[in-house]
Coordinates of C-alpha atoms in Angstrom, one line a residue:
Chain G
M1 CA -84.1 -41.9 -145.7
T2 CA -80.6 -40.4 -147.2
I3 CA -82.0 -39.8 -150.7
D4 CA -85.3 -38.0 -152.1
T5 CA -87.2 -38.2 -155.1
Q6 CA -89.4 -36.1 -157.0
L7 CA -91.6 -37.5 -160.0
Q8 CA -93.3 -35.1 -162.4
T9 CA -94.8 -35.9 -166.4
E10 CA -93.4 -33.7 -169.0
T11 CA -95.6 -35.1 -172.0
N12 CA -94.5 -38.1 -173.0
R13 CA -91.7 -38.3 -170.4
L14 CA -91.6 -39.6 -166.4
I15 CA -89.4 -37.7 -164.8
V16 CA -87.4 -39.2 -161.4
T17 CA -85.6 -36.7 -159.6
F18 CA -83.1 -38.0 -156.9
R19 CA -81.7 -35.9 -154.6
G20 CA -78.6 -37.1 -152.4
T21 CA -77.2 -40.5 -151.0
M22 CA -79.0 -44.0 -152.8
T23 CA -77.4 -46.3 -150.3
F24 CA -78.6 -49.6 -148.5
H25 CA -80.3 -47.4 -146.3
D26 CA -83.5 -46.5 -148.3
Y27 CA -84.0 -50.2 -149.2
G28 CA -87.7 -50.7 -148.7
A29 CA -87.7 -47.0 -150.6
S30 CA -86.9 -48.2 -153.8
D31 CA -88.8 -50.9 -154.3
A32 CA -92.1 -48.3 -153.6
L33 CA -90.8 -46.5 -155.7
L34 CA -90.6 -48.8 -158.6
D35 CA -93.7 -50.0 -158.4
R36 CA -95.5 -46.3 -158.6
V37 CA -93.2 -45.4 -162.1
V38 CA -94.3 -48.9 -163.0
D39 CA -97.9 -48.1 -162.6
Q40 CA -97.7 -44.8 -163.6
I41 CA -96.1 -45.7 -166.8
G42 CA -98.9 -48.4 -167.4
A43 CA -101.8 -46.1 -166.3
S44 CA -100.7 -43.9 -169.1
N45 CA -102.0 -45.8 -171.8
G46 CA -98.7 -45.0 -173.8
A47 CA -98.6 -42.0 -173.6
I48 CA -95.5 -42.5 -171.6
D49 CA -92.9 -43.7 -173.5
L50 CA -89.6 -42.3 -172.0
L51 CA -88.7 -42.3 -168.4
V52 CA -86.2 -40.9 -166.7
F53 CA -83.9 -40.8 -163.5
D54 CA -82.4 -37.2 -163.2
L55 CA -79.3 -37.5 -161.1
A56 CA -77.6 -34.3 -161.3
E57 CA -77.9 -33.9 -157.5
V58 CA -76.9 -37.4 -156.6
D59 CA -73.6 -37.6 -155.6
L60 CA -73.2 -42.0 -154.7
I61 CA -75.5 -45.2 -155.6
D62 CA -74.6 -48.3 -154.2
S63 CA -75.6 -51.6 -156.2
H64 CA -79.0 -51.9 -154.3
W65 CA -79.7 -48.9 -156.6
L66 CA -77.7 -50.1 -159.1
G67 CA -79.9 -52.7 -159.3
M68 CA -82.9 -50.8 -159.2
F69 CA -82.1 -48.8 -162.0
V70 CA -81.8 -52.5 -164.0
R71 CA -85.1 -53.7 -162.6
A72 CA -87.2 -50.6 -163.7
L73 CA -85.6 -51.0 -167.1
K74 CA -86.7 -54.4 -167.5
R75 CA -90.1 -53.6 -166.3
A76 CA -90.3 -50.4 -168.1
Q77 CA -89.7 -51.5 -171.3
E78 CA -92.5 -54.5 -170.6
K79 CA -94.7 -51.3 -171.1
G80 CA -93.4 -50.1 -173.9
A81 CA -91.3 -47.1 -172.2
K82 CA -87.5 -46.8 -172.9
V83 CA -85.0 -45.5 -169.5
A84 CA -82.4 -42.7 -169.5
L85 CA -80.3 -42.1 -166.9
R86 CA -79.8 -38.0 -167.0
R87 CA -77.1 -35.7 -165.7
P88 CA -74.9 -38.2 -163.4
Q89 CA -71.8 -36.0 -161.7
P90 CA -68.3 -37.4 -162.8
S91 CA -68.0 -39.9 -159.7
V92 CA -71.3 -41.4 -160.9
R93 CA -71.0 -41.3 -164.0
R94 CA -67.3 -43.1 -163.6
L95 CA -69.3 -46.0 -161.8
L96 CA -72.2 -46.2 -165.2
D97 CA -68.7 -46.7 -166.8
L98 CA -67.6 -49.1 -164.7
V99 CA -71.1 -51.3 -164.8
Q100 CA -71.4 -51.2 -168.5
F101 CA -74.7 -49.8 -167.8
G102 CA -74.5 -47.2 -171.1
R103 CA -74.5 -50.5 -173.3
V104 CA -78.3 -50.8 -172.1
F105 CA -79.2 -47.0 -171.0
D106 CA -79.6 -44.4 -172.3
I107 CA -77.1 -42.0 -170.1
Q108 CA -77.4 -38.2 -171.1
D109 CA -74.7 -35.6 -170.2
Chain T
M1 CA -55.6 -39.8 -125.0
R2 CA -57.6 -42.2 -127.7
H3 CA -60.2 -44.3 -125.1
V4 CA -63.1 -46.7 -125.8
V5 CA -66.4 -45.2 -124.7
R6 CA -69.6 -46.8 -124.4
I7 CA -72.5 -44.8 -126.0
D8 CA -75.9 -45.6 -125.2
T9 CA -78.4 -42.9 -126.0
E10 CA -78.8 -42.4 -129.9
P11 CA -75.8 -44.4 -130.6
L12 CA -75.2 -43.7 -134.4
Q13 CA -75.0 -39.6 -133.5
A14 CA -72.7 -40.3 -130.8
A15 CA -70.5 -42.0 -132.5
I16 CA -70.2 -39.8 -135.1
G17 CA -69.9 -37.1 -133.4
W18 CA -66.5 -39.2 -131.4
L19 CA -65.6 -40.2 -134.9
R20 CA -65.4 -37.0 -136.3
R21 CA -63.2 -36.2 -132.9
G22 CA -61.1 -38.9 -133.7
D23 CA -59.9 -39.7 -130.2
A24 CA -62.2 -42.6 -129.6
V25 CA -63.3 -45.9 -130.5
P26 CA -66.8 -45.3 -129.8
V27 CA -69.0 -48.8 -129.1
E28 CA -72.4 -49.4 -128.5
A29 CA -73.6 -49.7 -124.7
G30 CA -75.9 -52.7 -125.8
L31 CA -72.8 -55.0 -127.7
G32 CA -71.4 -57.6 -125.8
A33 CA -67.8 -58.1 -124.1
A34 CA -66.8 -59.5 -127.7
W35 CA -66.7 -55.7 -128.7
Q36 CA -65.6 -53.9 -126.2
A37 CA -62.0 -56.5 -126.7
R38 CA -61.8 -55.6 -130.1
A39 CA -62.5 -51.6 -129.6
A40 CA -59.7 -51.9 -127.1
G41 CA -57.5 -54.0 -129.4
W42 CA -58.1 -50.7 -132.4
R43 CA -57.8 -48.6 -129.7
D44 CA -54.1 -49.9 -128.2
D45 CA -53.0 -50.1 -132.6
P46 CA -50.9 -46.8 -133.3
A47 CA -51.7 -47.6 -136.8
V48 CA -55.4 -47.6 -136.7
D49 CA -57.0 -44.3 -137.3
S50 CA -60.5 -44.4 -137.0
A51 CA -63.0 -47.4 -135.5
C52 CA -66.0 -47.6 -134.1
C53 CA -68.6 -50.5 -133.2
L54 CA -72.0 -50.8 -133.8
S55 CA -75.5 -52.7 -133.6
T56 CA -77.0 -53.5 -137.1
S57 CA -80.5 -51.7 -135.9
S58 CA -78.4 -48.0 -135.6
L59 CA -76.5 -49.3 -139.0
L60 CA -79.8 -49.3 -140.7
G61 CA -80.4 -45.9 -139.8
G62 CA -77.4 -44.2 -141.3
S63 CA -73.8 -44.8 -141.5
P64 CA -70.4 -43.6 -139.9
I65 CA -68.7 -43.9 -142.9
E66 CA -68.8 -40.1 -143.5
A67 CA -67.5 -39.2 -139.9
M68 CA -64.8 -41.8 -140.2
L69 CA -63.4 -40.1 -144.1
D70 CA -63.9 -36.9 -142.8
R71 CA -61.7 -37.9 -140.5
L72 CA -59.1 -39.6 -142.3
E73 CA -59.2 -36.6 -144.6
T74 CA -58.6 -34.5 -142.1
L75 CA -55.1 -36.5 -141.2
G76 CA -54.5 -36.3 -145.1
R77 CA -54.7 -40.7 -145.1
L78 CA -56.7 -40.1 -148.8
T79 CA -56.4 -37.9 -151.9
Q80 CA -60.0 -37.2 -153.2
D81 CA -59.9 -39.7 -156.1
R82 CA -59.5 -42.4 -153.1
L83 CA -61.8 -40.9 -150.9
A84 CA -64.5 -41.3 -153.2
T85 CA -63.5 -44.6 -154.0
A86 CA -63.1 -45.8 -150.3
R87 CA -66.9 -44.1 -149.9
L88 CA -69.0 -46.2 -152.1
V89 CA -66.2 -49.4 -151.8
L90 CA -66.9 -49.2 -147.8
V91 CA -71.1 -48.5 -148.1
E92 CA -71.2 -52.0 -150.2
A93 CA -68.7 -53.6 -148.1
L94 CA -71.3 -52.5 -145.0
A95 CA -74.4 -52.9 -146.7
N96 CA -72.7 -56.7 -146.8
A97 CA -72.1 -57.3 -143.4
V98 CA -75.7 -56.0 -142.4
L99 CA -77.9 -57.3 -145.0
H100 CA -76.0 -60.4 -145.7
G101 CA -74.9 -60.9 -142.7
N102 CA -76.4 -60.0 -139.3
L103 CA -79.6 -60.3 -141.2
E104 CA -79.0 -63.2 -143.3
D105 CA -80.5 -62.0 -146.7
R106 CA -83.7 -61.0 -144.4
A107 CA -85.1 -57.3 -145.5
P108 CA -84.7 -55.3 -142.2
R109 CA -88.0 -55.8 -141.5
D110 CA -88.3 -59.6 -141.4
G111 CA -85.3 -59.3 -138.8
T112 CA -85.4 -60.3 -135.5
A113 CA -84.6 -58.2 -132.4
Q114 CA -81.6 -61.2 -132.3
H115 CA -80.7 -59.7 -135.8
H116 CA -80.9 -56.2 -135.2
A117 CA -78.6 -56.1 -132.1
R118 CA -75.8 -57.7 -134.0
G119 CA -72.9 -55.8 -134.0
V120 CA -71.0 -53.9 -137.1
G121 CA -67.4 -53.2 -136.1
L122 CA -65.6 -50.8 -138.5
C123 CA -61.6 -50.1 -138.4
A124 CA -59.3 -47.7 -140.7
R125 CA -56.1 -48.7 -140.1
R126 CA -52.7 -47.5 -141.9
D127 CA -50.8 -49.7 -143.7
G128 CA -47.5 -48.4 -145.8
E129 CA -48.8 -46.4 -147.8
A130 CA -52.5 -47.7 -148.3
M131 CA -55.3 -47.9 -145.9
A132 CA -56.4 -51.1 -144.9
F133 CA -60.7 -51.2 -143.8
S134 CA -62.2 -54.1 -142.2
I135 CA -65.7 -54.7 -141.6
V136 CA -66.5 -57.2 -139.4
Q137 CA -70.0 -58.9 -138.4
E138 CA -71.3 -61.2 -136.1
G139 CA -73.7 -63.2 -137.7
P140 CA -73.2 -66.4 -139.6
G141 CA -70.1 -66.2 -141.7
L142 CA -70.7 -65.6 -145.4
A143 CA -69.6 -69.2 -147.0
G144 CA -67.6 -68.8 -150.4
L145 CA -67.2 -65.3 -149.8
A146 CA -63.5 -64.8 -150.8
A147 CA -64.1 -67.1 -154.0
R148 CA -67.4 -64.9 -155.0
L149 CA -65.2 -62.0 -154.6
S150 CA -62.4 -63.7 -156.5
A151 CA -64.7 -64.4 -159.3
A152 CA -66.5 -60.7 -158.7
G153 CA -63.0 -59.3 -159.4
S154 CA -62.5 -61.3 -162.8
R155 CA -66.0 -60.6 -164.5
G156 CA -64.7 -59.4 -167.9
D157 CA -66.1 -56.5 -169.4
T158 CA -68.7 -58.0 -171.3
A159 CA -70.4 -59.0 -168.2
D160 CA -74.3 -58.6 -168.8
P161 CA -75.6 -55.4 -167.4
L162 CA -79.0 -56.7 -167.1
E163 CA -77.9 -59.0 -164.9
P164 CA -77.2 -57.0 -161.7
G165 CA -76.2 -60.2 -159.3
G166 CA -73.4 -59.8 -157.1
L167 CA -72.7 -56.2 -158.4
G168 CA -71.4 -54.7 -154.8
L169 CA -68.8 -57.7 -154.7
F170 CA -67.8 -56.7 -158.1
L171 CA -67.5 -53.1 -157.4
I172 CA -65.6 -54.0 -153.9
A173 CA -63.0 -56.5 -155.9
R174 CA -62.9 -53.7 -159.2
L175 CA -62.2 -51.0 -157.2
S176 CA -59.6 -52.0 -154.1
A177 CA -56.0 -52.2 -154.1
R178 CA -56.5 -55.5 -152.8
W179 CA -58.9 -57.8 -150.0
A180 CA -58.6 -60.3 -147.7
V181 CA -61.7 -62.5 -145.7
D182 CA -60.8 -63.6 -142.3
E183 CA -62.8 -65.0 -139.2
D184 CA -65.1 -67.3 -140.9
G185 CA -66.4 -64.7 -143.4
R186 CA -67.2 -62.7 -140.6
R187 CA -64.3 -60.6 -141.6
L188 CA -63.4 -58.3 -144.6
T189 CA -60.7 -56.1 -145.2
I190 CA -60.0 -53.9 -147.9
W191 CA -57.2 -51.6 -149.3
L192 CA -57.2 -48.8 -150.7

């Protein structure tokens, strides 16, 4: 594992905090995390309407995890929740801009 | 004097140690003679700064990329900006070689012992002012890799971010100065 994750809820938000390097080495972890997050949003019966991925302590994200963000966005929207990508480091922010995630995600610096 | 070393205990960690020291081309012991020969070729090439050959199973447990790039940084080969770009592009290329090449698009847990025993070679070579990174795998060649890289590189700014298929190839094509596919789709070289 090269990435650590922590989940916490704050009022209407489910916050997923990542620490480390997000690469294909955590191949299975991303799908398990996605299922867990979506289940938690669904179980809240609408109380959670914002899913936040906190990236402040992430130094690299590869295409596998970018794809996970997109899958999370689609599944969260099905549950009535929005998705935000929070506090990306400059190198990660440049990557998010390159793949134009600002068009579909709320990116919070 | 640089040499080829066969490593047979905790190969990834052993390779990382050798790569940081920079005086050998480490080759995982279980890989065949072809990998020994490839490593010897890299050893004998004075333009090669760092190279290694590891099995798929070792590369699923971690990555030698950081150690290779640390070596290149020590040698002053890449600026900080280019190092950050190299890190991402090499991760994408390694994922491509391991997941799509050697594992033939299987999830790692679904790969057979044969898939996991297949090797991957990584090589960083000076080429004028640029660094050329080669990533070689021994699965079936990736059919149409060059065509898909070309298409990914020409993906316009209006591409739909909600359709992330091919994103890895897009990043390789967009962030590299140029690239080449050889050895029937088994070898990808990226210039940065």
